[in-house]
PDB file of C-alpha atoms in Angstrom:
ATOM      1  CA  MET A 831     -12.257-116.374 -77.885  1.00 63.00           C
ATOM      2  CA  ASP A 832      -9.541-118.516 -77.252  1.00 87.00           C
ATOM      3  CA  MET A 833      -7.251-115.320 -77.941  1.00 90.00           C
ATOM      4  CA  VAL A 834      -8.841-113.722 -75.096  1.00 90.00           C
ATOM      5  CA  VAL A 835      -8.477-116.089 -72.601  1.00 91.00           C
ATOM      6  CA  VAL A 836      -4.905-116.429 -73.217  1.00 91.00           C
ATOM      7  CA  GLY A 837      -4.634-112.804 -73.346  1.00 92.00           C
ATOM      8  CA  GLN A 838      -6.165-112.568 -69.940  1.00 93.00           C
ATOM      9  CA  GLN A 839      -3.862-115.369 -69.061  1.00 94.00           C
ATOM     10  CA  ARG A 840      -0.784-113.509 -70.182  1.00 94.00           C
ATOM     11  CA  MET A 841      -1.859-110.199 -68.306  1.00 94.00           C
ATOM     12  CA  LEU A 842      -2.207-112.176 -65.133  1.00 94.00           C
ATOM     13  CA  GLN A 843       1.010-113.823 -65.571  1.00 95.00           C
ATOM     14  CA  LEU A 844       2.726-110.627 -65.919  1.00 95.00           C
ATOM     15  CA  HIS A 845       0.993-108.879 -63.184  1.00 96.00           C
ATOM     16  CA  GLU A 846       2.071-111.981 -60.932  1.00 96.00           C
ATOM     17  CA  LEU A 847       5.818-111.415 -61.962  1.00 96.00           C
ATOM     18  CA  GLN A 848       5.256-107.710 -61.455  1.00 96.00           C
ATOM     19  CA  GLU A 849       4.273-108.317 -57.784  1.00 97.00           C
ATOM     20  CA  ILE A 850       7.202-110.643 -57.213  1.00 96.00           C
ATOM     21  CA  HIS A 851       9.662-108.005 -58.616  1.00 97.00           C
ATOM     22  CA  ASN A 852       8.180-105.547 -56.053  1.00 96.00           C
ATOM     23  CA  GLU A 853       8.444-107.970 -52.787  1.00 97.00           C
ATOM     24  CA  ALA A 854      11.855-108.754 -54.095  1.00 97.00           C
ATOM     25  CA  TYR A 855      13.065-105.106 -54.115  1.00 96.00           C
ATOM     26  CA  GLU A 856      11.321-104.675 -50.866  1.00 97.00           C
ATOM     27  CA  SER A 857      13.255-107.483 -49.357  1.00 97.00           C
ATOM     28  CA  SER A 858      16.357-106.118 -50.486  1.00 97.00           C
ATOM     29  CA  ARG A 859      15.623-102.542 -48.877  1.00 97.00           C
ATOM     30  CA  ILE A 860      14.839-103.914 -45.885  1.00 97.00           C
ATOM     31  CA  TYR A 861      18.083-105.985 -45.769  1.00 97.00           C
ATOM     32  CA  LYS A 862      20.482-103.086 -46.985  1.00 97.00           C
ATOM     33  CA  GLU A 863      18.749-101.007 -43.844  1.00 96.00           C
ATOM     34  CA  LYS A 864      19.266-103.488 -41.438  1.00 96.00           C
ATOM     35  CA  THR A 865      23.054-103.884 -42.355  1.00 96.00           C
ATOM     36  CA  LYS A 866      23.609 -99.823 -42.566  1.00 95.00           C
ATOM     37  CA  VAL A 867      22.202 -99.739 -39.212  1.00 94.00           C
ATOM     38  CA  PHE A 868      24.441-102.600 -38.133  1.00 94.00           C
ATOM     39  CA  HIS A 869      27.445-101.450 -39.718  1.00 92.00           C
ATOM     40  CA  ASP A 870      26.922 -97.715 -38.159  1.00 87.00           C
ATOM     41  CA  LYS A 871      26.371 -98.979 -34.534  1.00 88.00           C
ATOM     42  CA  HIS A 872      29.785-100.360 -34.751  1.00 84.00           C
ATOM     43  CA  ILE A 873      31.476 -97.049 -35.937  1.00 78.00           C
ATOM     44  CA  LEU A 874      33.433 -95.414 -33.075  1.00 75.00           C
ATOM     45  CA  ARG A 875      33.156 -91.419 -33.846  1.00 76.00           C
ATOM     46  CA  GLN A 876      36.022 -89.604 -32.846  1.00 81.00           C
ATOM     47  CA  SER A 877      36.236 -85.880 -32.021  1.00 86.00           C
ATOM     48  CA  PHE A 878      39.227 -84.129 -32.369  1.00 91.00           C
ATOM     49  CA  VAL A 879      40.774 -80.543 -30.947  1.00 91.00           C
ATOM     50  CA  GLU A 880      42.862 -78.138 -32.031  1.00 93.00           C
ATOM     51  CA  GLY A 881      46.389 -78.772 -30.783  1.00 92.00           C
ATOM     52  CA  GLN A 882      45.652 -82.448 -30.493  1.00 92.00           C
ATOM     53  CA  LYS A 883      48.541 -85.064 -31.820  1.00 93.00           C
ATOM     54  CA  VAL A 884      47.266 -87.369 -34.209  1.00 94.00           C
ATOM     55  CA  LEU A 885      48.815 -90.336 -36.068  1.00 93.00           C
ATOM     56  CA  MET A 886      47.692 -91.070 -39.731  1.00 90.00           C
ATOM     57  CA  TYR A 887      46.474 -94.251 -41.600  1.00 90.00           C
ATOM     58  CA  HIS A 888      49.002 -95.059 -44.536  1.00 83.00           C
ATOM     59  CA  SER A 889      47.146 -96.394 -46.949  1.00 79.00           C
ATOM     60  CA  GLY A 890      49.772 -96.792 -49.629  1.00 76.00           C
ATOM     61  CA  LEU A 891      50.018-100.090 -52.063  1.00 62.00           C
ATOM     62  CA  LYS A 892      52.959-102.412 -50.479  1.00 73.00           C
ATOM     63  CA  LEU A 893      53.359-105.591 -52.108  1.00 73.00           C
ATOM     64  CA  PHE A 894      55.202-107.128 -48.994  1.00 73.00           C
ATOM     65  CA  PRO A 895      54.554-104.556 -46.252  1.00 69.00           C
ATOM     66  CA  GLY A 896      55.619-107.131 -43.362  1.00 74.00           C
ATOM     67  CA  LYS A 897      53.495-108.700 -40.661  1.00 76.00           C
ATOM     68  CA  LEU A 898      54.730-106.208 -37.911  1.00 78.00           C
ATOM     69  CA  LYS A 899      54.971-103.111 -39.651  1.00 79.00           C
ATOM     70  CA  SER A 900      52.464-100.411 -38.483  1.00 81.00           C
ATOM     71  CA  ARG A 901      50.436 -98.801 -40.828  1.00 84.00           C
ATOM     72  CA  TRP A 902      50.156 -95.734 -38.507  1.00 87.00           C
ATOM     73  CA  ILE A 903      52.738 -92.996 -39.559  1.00 88.00           C
ATOM     74  CA  GLY A 904      54.230 -89.690 -38.159  1.00 85.00           C
ATOM     75  CA  LEU A 905      53.064 -87.335 -35.337  1.00 91.00           C
ATOM     76  CA  PHE A 906      50.642 -84.597 -36.503  1.00 94.00           C
ATOM     77  CA  ASN A 907      49.131 -81.707 -34.895  1.00 94.00           C
ATOM     78  CA  VAL A 908      45.613 -80.910 -35.439  1.00 95.00           C
ATOM     79  CA  THR A 909      45.462 -76.943 -36.632  1.00 95.00           C
ATOM     80  CA  LYS A 910      41.779 -77.045 -37.602  1.00 94.00           C
ATOM     81  CA  VAL A 911      38.557 -79.010 -37.126  1.00 93.00           C
ATOM     82  CA  PHE A 912      35.639 -79.173 -39.858  1.00 92.00           C
ATOM     83  CA  PRO A 913      32.155 -79.768 -38.986  1.00 87.00           C
ATOM     84  CA  LEU A 914      31.681 -82.728 -41.279  1.00 85.00           C
ATOM     85  CA  GLY A 915      34.934 -84.770 -39.931  1.00 84.00           C
ATOM     86  CA  ALA A 916      37.384 -83.168 -42.237  1.00 91.00           C
ATOM     87  CA  VAL A 917      40.491 -82.391 -40.068  1.00 94.00           C
ATOM     88  CA  GLU A 918      43.575 -80.378 -40.900  1.00 95.00           C
ATOM     89  CA  VAL A 919      46.628 -81.290 -39.464  1.00 95.00           C
ATOM     90  CA  VAL A 920      50.217 -80.188 -39.918  1.00 95.00           C
ATOM     91  CA  SER A 921      53.488 -82.212 -39.631  1.00 91.00           C
ATOM     92  CA  PRO A 922      55.843 -80.675 -37.293  1.00 89.00           C
ATOM     93  CA  SER A 923      59.011 -81.970 -39.077  1.00 88.00           C
ATOM     94  CA  THR A 924      58.281 -80.672 -42.346  1.00 90.00           C
ATOM     95  CA  GLY A 925      55.934 -77.574 -41.570  1.00 89.00           C
ATOM     96  CA  LYS A 926      53.429 -78.896 -44.620  1.00 92.00           C
ATOM     97  CA  SER A 927      49.746 -78.554 -43.520  1.00 93.00           C
ATOM     98  CA  PHE A 928      47.181 -80.659 -45.345  1.00 90.00           C
ATOM     99  CA  LYS A 929      43.312 -81.628 -44.892  1.00 93.00           C
ATOM    100  CA  VAL A 930      42.439 -85.257 -44.215  1.00 91.00           C
ATOM    101  CA  ASN A 931      38.844 -87.294 -43.240  1.00 90.00           C
ATOM    102  CA  SER A 932      39.123 -87.715 -39.587  1.00 87.00           C
ATOM    103  CA  GLN A 933      38.559 -91.690 -40.066  1.00 86.00           C
ATOM    104  CA  ARG A 934      42.024 -92.007 -41.312  1.00 88.00           C
ATOM    105  CA  SER A 935      43.426 -90.772 -38.113  1.00 90.00           C
ATOM    106  CA  LYS A 936      43.650 -91.407 -34.624  1.00 91.00           C
ATOM    107  CA  PRO A 937      44.786 -89.826 -31.397  1.00 92.00           C
ATOM    108  CA  TYR A 938      48.016 -90.304 -30.336  1.00 91.00           C
ATOM    109  CA  TYR A 939      48.199 -90.723 -26.356  1.00 87.00           C
ATOM    110  CA  GLU A 940      51.828 -89.750 -24.760  1.00 80.00           C
ATOM    111  CA  SER A 941      52.682 -91.418 -21.787  1.00 72.00           C
ATOM    112  CA  MET A 942      51.521 -89.826 -18.201  1.00 59.00           C
ATOM    113  CA  GLU A 943      54.291 -90.610 -16.383  1.00 61.00           C
ATOM    114  CA  LYS A 944      57.718 -89.053 -16.987  1.00 63.00           C
ATOM    115  CA  GLU A 945      60.737 -91.183 -17.598  1.00 65.00           C
ATOM    116  CA  GLN A 946      63.172 -90.531 -14.325  1.00 71.00           C
ATOM    117  CA  ASP A 947      66.727 -92.022 -15.094  1.00 74.00           C
ATOM    118  CA  VAL A 948      67.465 -94.978 -12.741  1.00 79.00           C
ATOM    119  CA  VAL A 949      71.262 -95.067 -11.637  1.00 80.00           C
ATOM    120  CA  ILE A 950      71.930 -98.758 -10.501  1.00 78.00           C
ATOM    121  CA  HIS A 951      75.431 -98.968  -8.808  1.00 78.00           C
ATOM    122  CA  LEU A 952      76.937-102.657  -9.506  1.00 75.00           C
ATOM    123  CA  ILE A 953      79.652-103.680  -7.009  1.00 76.00           C
ATOM    124  CA  ASP A 954      82.218-106.683  -7.686  1.00 71.00           C
ATOM    125  CA  LEU A 955      81.980-109.065  -4.509  1.00 67.00           C
ATOM    126  CA  VAL A 956      85.252-110.993  -4.034  1.00 70.00           C
ATOM    127  CA  TYR A 957      84.849-114.019  -2.242  1.00 69.00           C
ATOM    128  CA  VAL A 958      87.794-115.128  -0.289  1.00 67.00           C
ATOM    129  CA  ASP A 959      88.333-118.675   0.607  1.00 68.00           C
ATOM    130  CA  GLU A 960      89.490-119.160   4.135  1.00 59.00           C
TER     131      GLU A 960
END
C-alpha cells in the first residue's frame, strides 16, 4: 500500500515538473518574439537602384583601427539589385564586380551645390604718417 501512494506522489511531482518546464518554455518563446519585434522595428530598410553610388562597410579585423578612422570604404556603383536584399556592385577604379548584402552598404550622397572657385584679391594698404 505504501508503495502505491509513493508512486502516485512521484507521478504527481513529475507532472508538476513538466508543467513548470512548459511554462518556462512558453515564457521564453514570448520574450523572444517581443525582442524580435523590437529589433525589427528599429532596422532601417534601404532600397537601392541601378546606377546609384554606395559606400561599403569594411569589417576587417583591425587591432588598432583608430578613433576617427572611418569604416566605410570606396565609392561603388550599383549594377544589379536582387530581390532578397543582395546588391551587385562594381568598383570604378578596379572594374571588379561582386555581390554584397545591402545591409553592409549605404547610399553615397553627393553635394547638391557645385563648388565655384572664388578669387579674392588682396591689396596691400600703405599707411603714411603725416
